[in-house]
């Protein structure tokens, strides 16, 4: 039976690195790791020969958290791009805000837990938890200040120019003021609950990310004071069940070009909050928001019932410790102090915000105004020619592999593949992994219908998928009620791979059809993320996938894979062997190259292997959207490594790996990033692309376009900062090129299976893998 790989690299304790320096290739490298900036390369000192940098040296690694913040800064740069439609810019600004929510709920909360637990170990970059929190605070406070500036100086005026107005109470006309009063009295006031704060009324527990209004009150006239001080403090929770945007009449002077006017619900409440406190006058009001530790703490091995353990933890999670207070920029200092003390937060955990809190709610402006010029032009995904003439999806790839590139090509064939199998009387069994799916999932409906039709149906539902735990538990119960055999994953591991298997009776035997992907079985995100889908009926793939499901659902020893590499069993070893093979080729004077695209690169073993390959002469191009702990451009260490990040309309999500130069290039697609969690704590799958034309398509359209992008791409510098793409080349925006291609679809690139299968994946220790 599969068990988690608990082997972890030994932690390295940080040494004094305030003026850290080392040498590589005759030059001195100075790096200010605490800020993630300031790297410079100097000439060596006159005395003595330079000492080569050792590959475990912390200065060779960028801190994981600071690298993620750099990614969020790239998203913020999109909100500054005046060439984008205003609602598209608003979308990016709201993504910055929601990204920070998750960052504090998980990453910052985790660092604080390490400090409270007395953990003094370091990661590969050598920073202690306290040092990381200090650097994060500096970086995030600057990011929030820039977010405010973009909102106040750019986006709010741009919305106003587009006739989408958000006037505050001070700017309301008489007609708007009357409408606001009516709306408050009839629709809002009955749902509000004033919460006094005094010795008899302790500070209330506020839900994670809920909007609230702090109210400072002064007793009127000769009324008896409720506290020993002149002022009273109260909190009013903004009801989440009410719409955040409240429509107001247009201003009287707008004429025929009337603006759409809205006010924020918290501003409407604050303007009338005195109604909740008769006998008191309102001194100050300030909107605020609390972010809490939101990570699950489930011990699989000590839990007799994993489902019940996760449900109990979900109930507990909302009472997690506060890790951040967002407070309206104009709030008085005494109000901030009272809130901070009540939440047991340090001053550095308070973030003054000038923009509206919870910016994602403002995306509803797009629902109120359908004008196409305010948003990006809709993309209608293409349907490959191979699918247009096929009666079923399985028929389209029965004799040849089929590759889809989402969202440029439709995700509908993936849905149809499972739906058609559910209704096909010759289908005997369906097996599928579900990590995240949509609200009204067509996959859940199809699997339920298949079970009701008497088929053998198995669903591997990951109930520990972060922030989707409750949804997945609900889907699991619905599937079980329909007769689906539901498995909640493997002890100690998350099932993150995206795999579906259909077993069909054909003639006197059976045939298996497989879908493998990089993205979730979610039709909604499939229109927002870039991902790859491979459909294949190759027997070697089918055998591996069948063995994978048997391993996940029963007791079986890990098999010898014919085509797959599976984490936590052999995926990392396979990647390391492929990197080492290219290094060996370079040392032998042969052409050697590595190109890879992923979301994040943080695994120290893989990074050290890439450094060794670069030192051996391998040319390495990486497309890493988010976290990248590798430091490119260090002479003698990583000077042959180039790192590109593309942030554009669609979230880059596909993972593609290519090893070898020219005709020798082998191409793989994977569900996993190069991170310790993917290699060691998740069920992941990497698989080869065997059709030469499909390999060529991936090398050109997925890797090649991203590497040539010089409009939306940024190049990672040795000091951890981002630089522009190559300005000497003609402008190329990779996603725009793929959108143009989707609007003029060509026939699907497919070929017959090769007469002789290519060699299997190299394994660690195998000949040629060094």
Tab-separated table of N, CA, C and O in Angstrom, residues 690-757:
chain	number	residue	atom	x	y	z
A	690	UNK	N	4.237	11.313	-26.668
A	690	UNK	CA	4.922	10.411	-27.583
A	690	UNK	C	4.743	10.776	-29.058
A	690	UNK	O	5.595	10.463	-29.873
A	691	UNK	N	3.641	11.435	-29.406
A	691	UNK	CA	3.431	11.824	-30.804
A	691	UNK	C	4.380	12.958	-31.177
A	691	UNK	O	4.351	14.022	-30.532
A	692	UNK	N	5.203	12.780	-32.209
A	692	UNK	CA	6.160	13.835	-32.578
A	692	UNK	C	5.507	15.172	-32.890
A	692	UNK	O	6.023	16.221	-32.511
A	693	UNK	N	4.356	15.155	-33.575
A	693	UNK	CA	3.730	16.435	-33.905
A	693	UNK	C	3.176	17.116	-32.662
A	693	UNK	O	3.181	18.349	-32.569
A	694	UNK	N	2.670	16.342	-31.737
A	694	UNK	CA	2.189	16.944	-30.495
A	694	UNK	C	3.350	17.485	-29.679
A	694	UNK	O	3.237	18.537	-29.037
A	695	UNK	N	4.486	16.765	-29.690
A	695	UNK	CA	5.685	17.291	-29.020
A	695	UNK	C	6.104	18.612	-29.643
A	695	UNK	O	6.418	19.578	-28.936
A	696	UNK	N	6.110	18.661	-30.962
A	696	UNK	CA	6.506	19.892	-31.649
A	696	UNK	C	5.552	21.028	-31.324
A	696	UNK	O	5.956	22.185	-31.151
A	697	UNK	N	4.273	20.698	-31.226
A	697	UNK	CA	3.287	21.732	-30.896
A	697	UNK	C	3.527	22.307	-29.507
A	697	UNK	O	3.469	23.523	-29.309
A	698	UNK	N	3.818	21.457	-28.542
A	698	UNK	CA	4.083	21.935	-27.182
A	698	UNK	C	5.355	22.771	-27.148
A	698	UNK	O	5.401	23.848	-26.525
A	699	UNK	N	6.403	22.288	-27.833
A	699	UNK	CA	7.664	23.028	-27.832
A	699	UNK	C	7.490	24.411	-28.455
A	699	UNK	O	8.109	25.381	-28.000
A	700	UNK	N	6.645	24.500	-29.470
A	700	UNK	CA	6.478	25.787	-30.154
A	700	UNK	C	5.424	26.662	-29.496
A	700	UNK	O	5.670	27.821	-29.177
A	701	UNK	N	4.229	26.109	-29.251
A	701	UNK	CA	3.105	26.934	-28.830
A	701	UNK	C	3.028	27.145	-27.322
A	701	UNK	O	2.460	28.143	-26.875
A	702	UNK	N	3.535	26.216	-26.536
A	702	UNK	CA	3.443	26.366	-25.080
A	702	UNK	C	4.750	26.915	-24.525
A	702	UNK	O	4.777	27.984	-23.913
A	703	UNK	N	5.852	26.207	-24.756
A	703	UNK	CA	7.140	26.680	-24.263
A	703	UNK	C	7.705	27.810	-25.116
A	703	UNK	O	8.137	28.841	-24.596
A	704	UNK	N	7.701	27.613	-26.426
A	704	UNK	CA	8.356	28.576	-27.304
A	704	UNK	C	7.762	29.962	-27.237
A	704	UNK	O	8.493	30.964	-27.113
A	705	UNK	N	6.438	30.062	-27.324
A	705	UNK	CA	5.801	31.383	-27.277
A	705	UNK	C	6.055	32.080	-25.945
A	705	UNK	O	6.323	33.284	-25.907
A	706	UNK	N	5.973	31.329	-24.842
A	706	UNK	CA	6.212	31.943	-23.531
A	706	UNK	C	7.632	32.466	-23.423
A	706	UNK	O	7.867	33.555	-22.863
A	707	UNK	N	8.594	31.734	-23.965
A	707	UNK	CA	9.991	32.161	-23.877
A	707	UNK	C	10.277	33.353	-24.787
A	707	UNK	O	11.184	34.145	-24.504
A	708	UNK	N	9.484	33.510	-25.843
A	708	UNK	CA	9.696	34.650	-26.749
A	708	UNK	C	8.866	35.864	-26.367
A	708	UNK	O	9.043	36.939	-26.956
A	709	UNK	N	7.977	35.711	-25.413
A	709	UNK	CA	7.126	36.827	-24.980
A	709	UNK	C	8.004	37.962	-24.448
A	709	UNK	O	8.851	37.762	-23.589
A	710	UNK	N	7.792	39.157	-24.960
A	710	UNK	CA	8.505	40.331	-24.429
A	710	UNK	C	7.550	41.483	-24.143
A	710	UNK	O	7.970	42.632	-24.017
A	711	UNK	N	6.259	41.163	-24.052
A	711	UNK	CA	5.250	42.165	-23.701
A	711	UNK	C	4.751	41.948	-22.277
A	711	UNK	O	4.784	42.860	-21.446
A	712	UNK	N	4.316	40.728	-21.973
A	712	UNK	CA	3.810	40.414	-20.631
A	712	UNK	C	4.813	39.611	-19.805
A	712	UNK	O	4.544	39.319	-18.636
A	713	UNK	N	5.931	39.253	-20.375
A	713	UNK	CA	6.927	38.459	-19.654
A	713	UNK	C	7.864	39.351	-18.858
A	713	UNK	O	8.136	40.497	-19.231
A	714	UNK	N	8.339	38.809	-17.762
A	714	UNK	CA	9.384	39.447	-16.950
A	714	UNK	C	10.522	38.452	-16.795
A	714	UNK	O	10.303	37.249	-16.695
A	715	UNK	N	11.741	38.958	-16.759
A	715	UNK	CA	12.918	38.108	-16.607
A	715	UNK	C	13.474	38.270	-15.198
A	715	UNK	O	13.751	39.390	-14.755
A	716	UNK	N	13.632	37.155	-14.498
A	716	UNK	CA	14.156	37.172	-13.136
A	716	UNK	C	15.642	37.515	-13.161
A	716	UNK	O	16.417	36.906	-13.903
A	717	UNK	N	16.030	38.471	-12.326
A	717	UNK	CA	17.421	38.900	-12.235
A	717	UNK	C	18.107	38.200	-11.068
A	717	UNK	O	17.463	37.600	-10.203
A	718	UNK	N	19.420	38.313	-11.028
A	718	UNK	CA	20.195	37.623	-9.994
A	718	UNK	C	19.845	38.109	-8.598
A	718	UNK	O	19.950	37.365	-7.616
A	719	UNK	N	19.377	39.352	-8.468
A	719	UNK	CA	19.050	39.895	-7.155
A	719	UNK	C	17.607	39.643	-6.746
A	719	UNK	O	17.148	40.127	-5.716
A	720	UNK	N	16.859	38.855	-7.543
A	720	UNK	CA	15.480	38.545	-7.200
A	720	UNK	C	14.471	39.530	-7.738
A	720	UNK	O	13.271	39.338	-7.553
A	721	UNK	N	14.922	40.593	-8.399
A	721	UNK	CA	13.995	41.553	-8.997
A	721	UNK	C	13.622	41.095	-10.398
A	721	UNK	O	14.225	40.182	-10.963
A	722	UNK	N	12.635	41.759	-10.979
A	722	UNK	CA	12.168	41.430	-12.321
A	722	UNK	C	12.661	42.456	-13.322
A	722	UNK	O	12.627	43.668	-13.056
A	723	UNK	N	13.112	41.979	-14.477
A	723	UNK	CA	13.485	42.848	-15.569
A	723	UNK	C	12.568	42.633	-16.754
A	723	UNK	O	11.797	41.675	-16.805
A	724	UNK	N	12.638	43.512	-17.746
A	724	UNK	CA	11.746	43.396	-18.907
A	724	UNK	C	12.202	42.294	-19.853
A	724	UNK	O	13.304	41.756	-19.744
A	725	UNK	N	11.316	41.940	-20.776
A	725	UNK	CA	11.677	41.014	-21.831
A	725	UNK	C	12.637	41.662	-22.808
A	725	UNK	O	13.004	42.835	-22.672
A	726	UNK	N	13.044	40.910	-23.803
A	726	UNK	CA	14.041	41.377	-24.764
A	726	UNK	C	13.457	42.473	-25.645
A	726	UNK	O	12.604	42.214	-26.504
A	727	UNK	N	13.913	43.736	-25.476
A	727	UNK	CA	13.332	44.836	-26.265
A	727	UNK	C	13.859	44.889	-27.690
A	727	UNK	O	13.327	45.634	-28.511
A	728	UNK	N	14.892	44.099	-28.004
A	728	UNK	CA	15.460	44.129	-29.353
A	728	UNK	C	14.651	43.307	-30.343
A	728	UNK	O	14.851	43.426	-31.553
A	729	UNK	N	13.735	42.458	-29.837
A	729	UNK	CA	12.923	41.616	-30.696
A	729	UNK	C	11.563	42.267	-30.959
A	729	UNK	O	11.100	43.104	-30.180
A	730	UNK	N	10.912	41.901	-32.050
A	730	UNK	CA	9.562	42.435	-32.306
A	730	UNK	C	8.628	42.086	-31.153
A	730	UNK	O	8.743	41.013	-30.558
A	731	UNK	N	7.700	42.966	-30.806
A	731	UNK	CA	6.790	42.685	-29.682
A	731	UNK	C	6.007	41.395	-29.896
A	731	UNK	O	5.458	41.160	-30.974
A	732	UNK	N	5.985	40.562	-28.871
A	732	UNK	CA	5.218	39.314	-28.925
A	732	UNK	C	4.558	39.104	-27.576
A	732	UNK	O	5.233	39.041	-26.545
A	733	UNK	N	3.249	39.001	-27.593
A	733	UNK	CA	2.456	38.687	-26.399
A	733	UNK	C	1.919	37.274	-26.582
A	733	UNK	O	1.045	37.038	-27.417
A	734	UNK	N	2.453	36.332	-25.821
A	734	UNK	CA	2.201	34.911	-26.081
A	734	UNK	C	0.718	34.567	-26.003
A	734	UNK	O	0.195	33.853	-26.872
A	735	UNK	N	0.012	35.043	-24.990
A	735	UNK	CA	-1.401	34.693	-24.877
A	735	UNK	C	-2.217	35.303	-26.006
A	735	UNK	O	-3.159	34.672	-26.509
A	736	UNK	N	-1.859	36.508	-26.441
A	736	UNK	CA	-2.570	37.120	-27.560
A	736	UNK	C	-2.370	36.302	-28.831
A	736	UNK	O	-3.301	36.127	-29.633
A	737	UNK	N	-1.155	35.784	-29.020
A	737	UNK	CA	-0.888	34.948	-30.199
A	737	UNK	C	-1.721	33.673	-30.154
A	737	UNK	O	-2.255	33.219	-31.184
A	738	UNK	N	-1.865	33.077	-28.990
A	738	UNK	CA	-2.662	31.856	-28.863
A	738	UNK	C	-4.151	32.144	-29.025
A	738	UNK	O	-4.891	31.320	-29.574
A	739	UNK	N	-4.603	33.306	-28.570
A	739	UNK	CA	-6.001	33.692	-28.779
A	739	UNK	C	-6.281	33.866	-30.267
A	739	UNK	O	-7.298	33.405	-30.795
A	740	UNK	N	-5.349	34.537	-30.959
A	740	UNK	CA	-5.522	34.707	-32.406
A	740	UNK	C	-5.574	33.356	-33.107
A	740	UNK	O	-6.373	33.152	-34.035
A	741	UNK	N	-4.736	32.435	-32.666
A	741	UNK	CA	-4.736	31.102	-33.264
A	741	UNK	C	-6.054	30.384	-33.010
A	741	UNK	O	-6.583	29.691	-33.892
A	742	UNK	N	-6.616	30.555	-31.807
A	742	UNK	CA	-7.885	29.903	-31.468
A	742	UNK	C	-9.024	30.447	-32.310
A	742	UNK	O	-9.979	29.720	-32.631
A	743	UNK	N	-8.939	31.713	-32.684
A	743	UNK	CA	-9.998	32.312	-33.498
A	743	UNK	C	-9.903	31.898	-34.960
A	743	UNK	O	-10.829	32.114	-35.726
A	744	UNK	N	-8.771	31.302	-35.338
A	744	UNK	CA	-8.612	30.774	-36.683
A	744	UNK	C	-8.123	29.329	-36.559
A	744	UNK	O	-6.974	29.024	-36.870
A	745	UNK	N	-8.983	28.458	-36.037
A	745	UNK	CA	-8.538	27.102	-35.708
A	745	UNK	C	-8.070	26.335	-36.928
A	745	UNK	O	-8.669	26.383	-37.992
A	746	UNK	N	-6.960	25.618	-36.697
A	746	UNK	CA	-6.428	24.729	-37.729
A	746	UNK	C	-6.822	23.301	-37.374
A	746	UNK	O	-7.217	23.014	-36.244
A	747	UNK	N	-6.710	22.372	-38.306
A	747	UNK	CA	-7.006	20.967	-37.982
A	747	UNK	C	-6.126	20.492	-36.839
A	747	UNK	O	-4.987	20.931	-36.681
A	748	UNK	N	-6.657	19.598	-36.025
A	748	UNK	CA	-5.920	19.080	-34.883
A	748	UNK	C	-4.646	18.388	-35.345
A	748	UNK	O	-4.616	17.721	-36.379
A	749	UNK	N	-3.580	18.574	-34.602
A	749	UNK	CA	-2.308	17.945	-34.906
A	749	UNK	C	-2.304	16.543	-34.318
A	749	UNK	O	-2.240	16.366	-33.113
A	750	UNK	N	-2.416	15.530	-35.179
A	750	UNK	CA	-2.476	14.156	-34.694
A	750	UNK	C	-1.732	13.272	-35.682
A	750	UNK	O	-1.686	13.539	-36.874
A	751	UNK	N	-1.139	12.194	-35.182
A	751	UNK	CA	-0.505	11.231	-36.052
A	751	UNK	C	-0.796	9.842	-35.531
A	751	UNK	O	-1.212	9.653	-34.392
A	752	UNK	N	-0.523	8.844	-36.393
A	752	UNK	CA	-0.659	7.469	-35.941
A	752	UNK	C	0.438	7.172	-34.920
A	752	UNK	O	1.521	7.747	-34.983
A	753	UNK	N	0.179	6.254	-33.981
A	753	UNK	CA	1.219	5.890	-33.022
A	753	UNK	C	2.476	5.417	-33.731
A	753	UNK	O	2.428	4.783	-34.786
A	754	UNK	N	3.632	5.750	-33.150
A	754	UNK	CA	4.904	5.360	-33.735
A	754	UNK	C	5.015	3.848	-33.793
A	754	UNK	O	4.527	3.147	-32.906
A	755	UNK	N	5.643	3.301	-34.852
A	755	UNK	CA	5.787	1.847	-34.962
A	755	UNK	C	6.501	1.237	-33.764
A	755	UNK	O	6.135	0.174	-33.292
A	756	UNK	N	7.561	1.900	-33.299
A	756	UNK	CA	8.282	1.406	-32.132
A	756	UNK	C	8.181	2.450	-31.040
A	756	UNK	O	8.508	3.622	-31.265
A	757	UNK	N	7.760	2.093	-29.832
A	757	UNK	CA	7.634	3.089	-28.759
A	757	UNK	C	8.992	3.641	-28.368
A	757	UNK	O	9.988	2.910	-28.376
